[in-house]
Amino acid sequence: MSTTQLQIMRRIGTRSAKAQEYRRLMPELPATPRTVKHALVPNRNRLMIAAGRLFSIITQLRYKPDYEDLPALRGHLLKELQQFQCTAERFGYDVDSIMISRYSLCAGIDDIINKTTWGIKGDWQSMSLLSNLQQGITSDERFFLILDKACRAPQKFIDTIELMYICLNLGFEGKFRDQKYERNRLQQMIDYVYSVIRKSRGEFDRCLSPSIYKTAMPPRRKFPLAGIILTSCLIIIGIYGSMNYLLGIYSNQATQQLQHITNTISTTT
């Protein structure tokens, strides 16, 4: 076996091991539809592409009934966040956009886990992804401060604003989590962010599917009823003709065989 073949096999083995580890930590869950107010236009934001796996993880964590090995989960999430950062850097984003986006994803994941029974029971707050980055101000408050400043400079941060907008739609509540009477303010914030994106991007779809983006389906071709009936009749006639032809062949063969038997008996007698 050549050196190149060995290298290819090692790469395949490494990728397979990573995939198995991902499935172990994040088993598949039944799709749970979530309807929110707005959606984004695809193929404009490469930060969203870089964060695709993390968005998928957030969706799974929301509906996971239990989780035992929180340290392993934290390690897995940190690796995914590092991969997101590397991908964003490769796409050419500046340091500010990457750091704000990474912070927003960490805050979103922490918020989701802290609302689950297993996150509360396992004291996720003490090992949160942002536990070493708060610097005297809570992540619940900082998220909205950063979002407000970013919305004042959409020309520079529009991709980051869209990413934070998706975090809100996936369930991030932050400082509004324990303030039920201020949920309207959270919705007003979401609507405000939507308006900022719309002014920058233009109007976009207001129906968000579980996969975030819709896939356009080609229009179905319509056939006239008369054509369907005529086609069905031709098929039936064709089947009848074929059966009649085959029956004639088998009948002739049977008649010939009977005649042969009769002639044989007559000759013998």
CSV table of C-alpha atoms in Angstrom, one decimal:
chain,number,residue,atom,x,y,z
A,1,MET,CA,0.0,0.0,0.0
A,2,SER,CA,1.4,3.4,-1.0
A,3,THR,CA,2.1,6.3,1.4
A,4,THR,CA,-0.7,8.4,-0.2
A,5,GLN,CA,-3.2,5.6,0.3
A,6,LEU,CA,-2.2,5.3,4.0
A,7,GLN,CA,-2.6,9.0,4.5
A,8,ILE,CA,-6.1,8.9,2.9
A,9,MET,CA,-7.1,6.0,5.2
A,10,ARG,CA,-5.9,7.8,8.3
A,11,ARG,CA,-7.9,10.9,7.3
A,12,ILE,CA,-11.0,8.9,6.8
A,13,GLY,CA,-10.5,7.1,10.1
A,14,THR,CA,-10.0,10.5,11.9
A,15,ARG,CA,-13.2,11.9,10.4
A,16,SER,CA,-15.1,8.8,11.2
A,17,ALA,CA,-14.0,8.9,14.8
A,18,LYS,CA,-15.0,12.6,15.1
A,19,ALA,CA,-18.4,11.8,13.6
A,20,GLN,CA,-18.9,9.0,16.1
A,21,GLU,CA,-17.9,11.3,19.0
A,22,TYR,CA,-20.4,13.9,17.7
A,23,ARG,CA,-23.2,11.4,17.5
A,24,ARG,CA,-22.4,10.1,21.0
A,25,LEU,CA,-22.5,13.6,22.5
A,26,MET,CA,-25.4,14.9,20.4
A,27,PRO,CA,-27.7,12.0,19.5
A,28,GLU,CA,-30.4,12.7,16.9
A,29,LEU,CA,-33.7,14.0,18.2
A,30,PRO,CA,-37.1,14.1,16.5
A,31,ALA,CA,-37.5,17.3,14.6
A,32,THR,CA,-39.6,19.8,16.6
A,33,PRO,CA,-41.1,22.6,14.5
A,34,ARG,CA,-40.6,26.1,15.7
A,35,THR,CA,-42.5,29.0,14.2
A,36,VAL,CA,-41.0,32.5,14.6
A,37,LYS,CA,-41.9,35.8,13.1
A,38,HIS,CA,-39.1,36.4,10.6
A,39,ALA,CA,-36.6,34.6,8.4
A,40,LEU,CA,-33.4,35.6,6.6
A,41,VAL,CA,-32.4,35.5,3.0
A,42,PRO,CA,-30.0,32.7,2.4
A,43,ASN,CA,-26.6,32.9,0.7
A,44,ARG,CA,-25.7,36.3,2.0
A,45,ASN,CA,-24.1,35.6,5.4
A,46,ARG,CA,-21.1,33.3,5.7
A,47,LEU,CA,-21.1,33.7,9.4
A,48,MET,CA,-24.4,31.8,9.4
A,49,ILE,CA,-22.7,29.0,7.4
A,50,ALA,CA,-19.8,28.9,9.9
A,51,ALA,CA,-22.3,28.7,12.8
A,52,GLY,CA,-24.5,26.0,11.2
A,53,ARG,CA,-23.4,23.1,13.4
A,54,LEU,CA,-23.7,25.2,16.5
A,55,PHE,CA,-27.2,26.3,15.6
A,56,SER,CA,-28.1,22.6,15.1
A,57,ILE,CA,-26.6,21.8,18.6
A,58,ILE,CA,-28.7,24.6,20.2
A,59,THR,CA,-31.9,23.2,18.6
A,60,GLN,CA,-31.1,19.7,19.9
A,61,LEU,CA,-30.2,20.9,23.4
A,62,ARG,CA,-33.5,22.8,23.7
A,63,TYR,CA,-35.5,19.5,23.6
A,64,LYS,CA,-33.1,17.1,25.1
A,65,PRO,CA,-34.8,15.5,28.2
A,66,ASP,CA,-31.6,14.6,30.0
A,67,TYR,CA,-27.8,14.9,29.9
A,68,GLU,CA,-25.3,13.3,32.3
A,69,ASP,CA,-21.8,14.1,31.2
A,70,LEU,CA,-21.8,17.9,31.2
A,71,PRO,CA,-18.0,18.3,31.3
A,72,ALA,CA,-17.8,16.2,28.1
A,73,LEU,CA,-20.5,18.4,26.6
A,74,ARG,CA,-18.6,21.5,27.5
A,75,GLY,CA,-15.5,20.2,25.9
A,76,HIS,CA,-17.3,19.3,22.7
A,77,LEU,CA,-18.9,22.8,22.5
A,78,LEU,CA,-15.6,24.5,23.0
A,79,LYS,CA,-14.2,22.5,20.1
A,80,GLU,CA,-17.2,23.5,17.9
A,81,LEU,CA,-16.7,27.2,18.9
A,82,GLN,CA,-13.0,27.0,18.0
A,83,GLN,CA,-14.0,25.5,14.6
A,84,PHE,CA,-16.5,28.3,14.1
A,85,GLN,CA,-13.8,30.9,14.8
A,86,CYS,CA,-11.3,29.2,12.4
A,87,THR,CA,-14.0,29.1,9.6
A,88,ALA,CA,-15.0,32.7,10.1
A,89,GLU,CA,-11.3,33.8,9.9
A,90,ARG,CA,-10.9,31.8,6.7
A,91,PHE,CA,-14.0,33.6,5.3
A,92,GLY,CA,-12.2,36.9,6.0
A,93,TYR,CA,-14.2,38.4,8.9
A,94,ASP,CA,-12.5,40.9,11.1
A,95,VAL,CA,-11.6,40.3,14.8
A,96,ASP,CA,-14.5,42.3,16.2
A,97,SER,CA,-17.2,40.5,14.2
A,98,ILE,CA,-15.7,37.1,15.1
A,99,MET,CA,-15.5,37.9,18.8
A,100,ILE,CA,-19.0,39.3,19.0
A,101,SER,CA,-20.4,36.3,17.1
A,102,ARG,CA,-18.5,33.8,19.3
A,103,TYR,CA,-19.7,35.6,22.4
A,104,SER,CA,-23.3,35.6,21.2
A,105,LEU,CA,-23.2,31.9,20.4
A,106,CYS,CA,-21.7,31.1,23.9
A,107,ALA,CA,-24.4,33.3,25.5
A,108,GLY,CA,-27.1,31.6,23.5
A,109,ILE,CA,-25.9,28.1,24.4
A,110,ASP,CA,-25.5,28.9,28.1
A,111,ASP,CA,-29.0,30.4,28.2
A,112,ILE,CA,-30.6,27.4,26.6
A,113,ILE,CA,-28.8,24.9,28.9
A,114,ASN,CA,-29.6,27.0,32.0
A,115,LYS,CA,-33.3,26.7,31.3
A,116,THR,CA,-33.2,22.8,31.1
A,117,THR,CA,-33.8,20.6,34.2
A,118,TRP,CA,-30.5,18.8,33.6
A,119,GLY,CA,-28.6,22.0,33.2
A,120,ILE,CA,-30.0,23.3,36.5
A,121,LYS,CA,-29.4,20.0,38.2
A,122,GLY,CA,-25.8,19.7,36.9
A,123,ASP,CA,-25.0,23.4,37.8
A,124,TRP,CA,-24.1,24.4,34.3
A,125,GLN,CA,-23.8,28.0,35.5
A,126,SER,CA,-20.6,27.1,37.3
A,127,MET,CA,-19.0,25.7,34.1
A,128,SER,CA,-20.7,28.0,31.5
A,129,LEU,CA,-19.0,28.8,28.3
A,130,LEU,CA,-18.8,32.5,29.4
A,131,SER,CA,-17.8,31.9,33.0
A,132,ASN,CA,-14.3,33.3,32.3
A,133,LEU,CA,-15.4,36.2,30.0
A,134,GLN,CA,-18.0,38.1,32.0
A,135,GLN,CA,-15.6,40.6,33.6
A,136,GLY,CA,-18.0,42.1,36.1
A,137,ILE,CA,-21.1,42.2,33.9
A,138,THR,CA,-23.6,39.4,33.3
A,139,SER,CA,-23.9,37.8,29.9
A,140,ASP,CA,-27.7,38.4,30.1
A,141,GLU,CA,-27.2,42.1,30.1
A,142,ARG,CA,-24.1,42.3,27.8
A,143,PHE,CA,-25.7,40.5,24.9
A,144,PHE,CA,-28.3,43.3,24.5
A,145,LEU,CA,-25.8,46.0,25.0
A,146,ILE,CA,-23.6,44.6,22.2
A,147,LEU,CA,-26.6,44.1,20.0
A,148,ASP,CA,-27.8,47.7,20.4
A,149,LYS,CA,-24.3,49.0,19.5
A,150,ALA,CA,-24.1,46.7,16.5
A,151,CYS,CA,-27.4,47.9,15.2
A,152,ARG,CA,-26.1,51.4,15.2
A,153,ALA,CA,-23.4,50.3,12.6
A,154,PRO,CA,-25.2,47.8,10.4
A,155,GLN,CA,-22.9,48.6,7.4
A,156,LYS,CA,-20.1,46.9,9.4
A,157,PHE,CA,-21.9,44.4,11.6
A,158,ILE,CA,-24.9,43.3,9.5
A,159,ASP,CA,-23.7,39.6,9.4
A,160,THR,CA,-23.2,39.6,13.1
A,161,ILE,CA,-26.6,41.3,13.7
A,162,GLU,CA,-28.2,38.5,11.7
A,163,LEU,CA,-26.4,35.8,13.7
A,164,MET,CA,-27.6,37.4,17.0
A,165,TYR,CA,-31.1,37.7,15.6
A,166,ILE,CA,-31.1,33.9,15.0
A,167,CYS,CA,-29.9,33.3,18.6
A,168,LEU,CA,-32.9,35.3,19.8
A,169,ASN,CA,-35.2,33.3,17.6
A,170,LEU,CA,-33.7,30.0,18.8
A,171,GLY,CA,-34.7,30.9,22.4
A,172,PHE,CA,-32.1,33.3,23.9
A,173,GLU,CA,-33.9,35.4,26.5
A,174,GLY,CA,-31.1,36.8,28.6
A,175,LYS,CA,-32.2,39.4,31.1
A,176,PHE,CA,-35.8,38.8,30.1
A,177,ARG,CA,-35.8,35.1,31.1
A,178,ASP,CA,-37.1,35.7,34.7
A,179,GLN,CA,-39.1,38.8,33.9
A,180,LYS,CA,-42.4,37.4,32.4
A,181,TYR,CA,-44.0,40.8,32.5
A,182,GLU,CA,-41.4,42.2,30.2
A,183,ARG,CA,-41.6,39.6,27.4
A,184,ASN,CA,-43.2,42.3,25.2
A,185,ARG,CA,-40.0,44.2,25.5
A,186,LEU,CA,-38.1,41.2,24.2
A,187,GLN,CA,-40.4,40.9,21.2
A,188,GLN,CA,-40.0,44.6,20.6
A,189,MET,CA,-36.2,44.1,20.5
A,190,ILE,CA,-36.6,41.2,18.0
A,191,ASP,CA,-38.8,43.4,15.8
A,192,TYR,CA,-36.3,46.2,16.0
A,193,VAL,CA,-33.5,44.0,15.0
A,194,TYR,CA,-35.6,42.7,12.1
A,195,SER,CA,-36.2,46.3,10.9
A,196,VAL,CA,-32.5,47.0,11.0
A,197,ILE,CA,-31.8,43.9,8.9
A,198,ARG,CA,-34.6,44.7,6.5
A,199,LYS,CA,-33.3,48.2,5.9
A,200,SER,CA,-29.9,46.8,5.1
A,201,ARG,CA,-30.9,43.6,3.2
A,202,GLY,CA,-34.3,44.5,1.9
A,203,GLU,CA,-37.6,42.6,2.7
A,204,PHE,CA,-37.2,38.9,3.5
A,205,ASP,CA,-39.5,36.0,4.4
A,206,ARG,CA,-41.3,36.1,7.7
A,207,CYS,CA,-41.8,32.4,8.1
A,208,LEU,CA,-38.9,30.5,9.7
A,209,SER,CA,-38.8,26.8,9.1
A,210,PRO,CA,-36.8,24.4,11.3
A,211,SER,CA,-34.1,24.4,8.7
A,212,ILE,CA,-34.1,28.3,8.7
A,213,TYR,CA,-34.2,28.6,4.9
A,214,LYS,CA,-36.9,27.4,2.4
A,215,THR,CA,-36.0,25.5,-0.7
A,216,ALA,CA,-37.9,26.6,-3.8
A,217,MET,CA,-39.9,23.8,-5.4
A,218,PRO,CA,-40.5,23.8,-9.2
A,219,PRO,CA,-44.2,24.2,-10.1
A,220,ARG,CA,-46.0,21.0,-10.8
A,221,ARG,CA,-47.1,20.4,-14.3
A,222,LYS,CA,-50.9,20.0,-14.8
A,223,PHE,CA,-52.4,17.5,-17.2
A,224,PRO,CA,-55.9,17.9,-18.8
A,225,LEU,CA,-58.5,15.3,-17.6
A,226,ALA,CA,-59.4,14.3,-21.2
A,227,GLY,CA,-55.7,13.5,-21.9
A,228,ILE,CA,-55.5,11.3,-18.8
A,229,ILE,CA,-58.7,9.4,-19.8
A,230,LEU,CA,-57.5,8.9,-23.4
A,231,THR,CA,-54.1,7.6,-22.2
A,232,SER,CA,-55.8,5.2,-19.8
A,233,CYS,CA,-58.0,3.8,-22.5
A,234,LEU,CA,-55.0,3.3,-24.9
A,235,ILE,CA,-53.2,1.4,-22.1
A,236,ILE,CA,-56.2,-0.8,-21.4
A,237,ILE,CA,-56.7,-1.6,-25.2
A,238,GLY,CA,-53.0,-2.3,-25.5
A,239,ILE,CA,-53.1,-4.8,-22.5
A,240,TYR,CA,-56.2,-6.4,-24.0
A,241,GLY,CA,-54.6,-6.8,-27.4
A,242,SER,CA,-51.5,-8.3,-25.9
A,243,MET,CA,-53.4,-10.8,-23.8
A,244,ASN,CA,-55.6,-11.8,-26.8
A,245,TYR,CA,-52.5,-12.3,-28.9
A,246,LEU,CA,-50.8,-14.5,-26.3
A,247,LEU,CA,-54.0,-16.4,-25.7
A,248,GLY,CA,-54.2,-17.2,-29.4
A,249,ILE,CA,-50.6,-18.5,-29.5
A,250,TYR,CA,-51.2,-20.8,-26.5
A,251,SER,CA,-54.5,-22.0,-27.9
A,252,ASN,CA,-52.8,-22.9,-31.2
A,253,GLN,CA,-50.1,-24.8,-29.4
A,254,ALA,CA,-52.6,-26.7,-27.3
A,255,THR,CA,-54.6,-27.6,-30.4
A,256,GLN,CA,-51.6,-28.9,-32.2
A,257,GLN,CA,-50.6,-31.0,-29.2
A,258,LEU,CA,-54.1,-32.5,-29.0
A,259,GLN,CA,-54.1,-33.2,-32.7
A,260,HIS,CA,-50.7,-34.9,-32.4
A,261,ILE,CA,-51.9,-37.1,-29.6
A,262,THR,CA,-55.0,-38.0,-31.5
A,263,ASN,CA,-53.0,-39.0,-34.6
A,264,THR,CA,-50.6,-41.1,-32.5
A,265,ILE,CA,-53.5,-43.0,-30.9
A,266,SER,CA,-55.1,-43.6,-34.3
A,267,THR,CA,-51.9,-45.0,-35.8
A,268,THR,CA,-51.4,-47.3,-32.8
A,269,THR,CA,-54.8,-48.8,-33.1
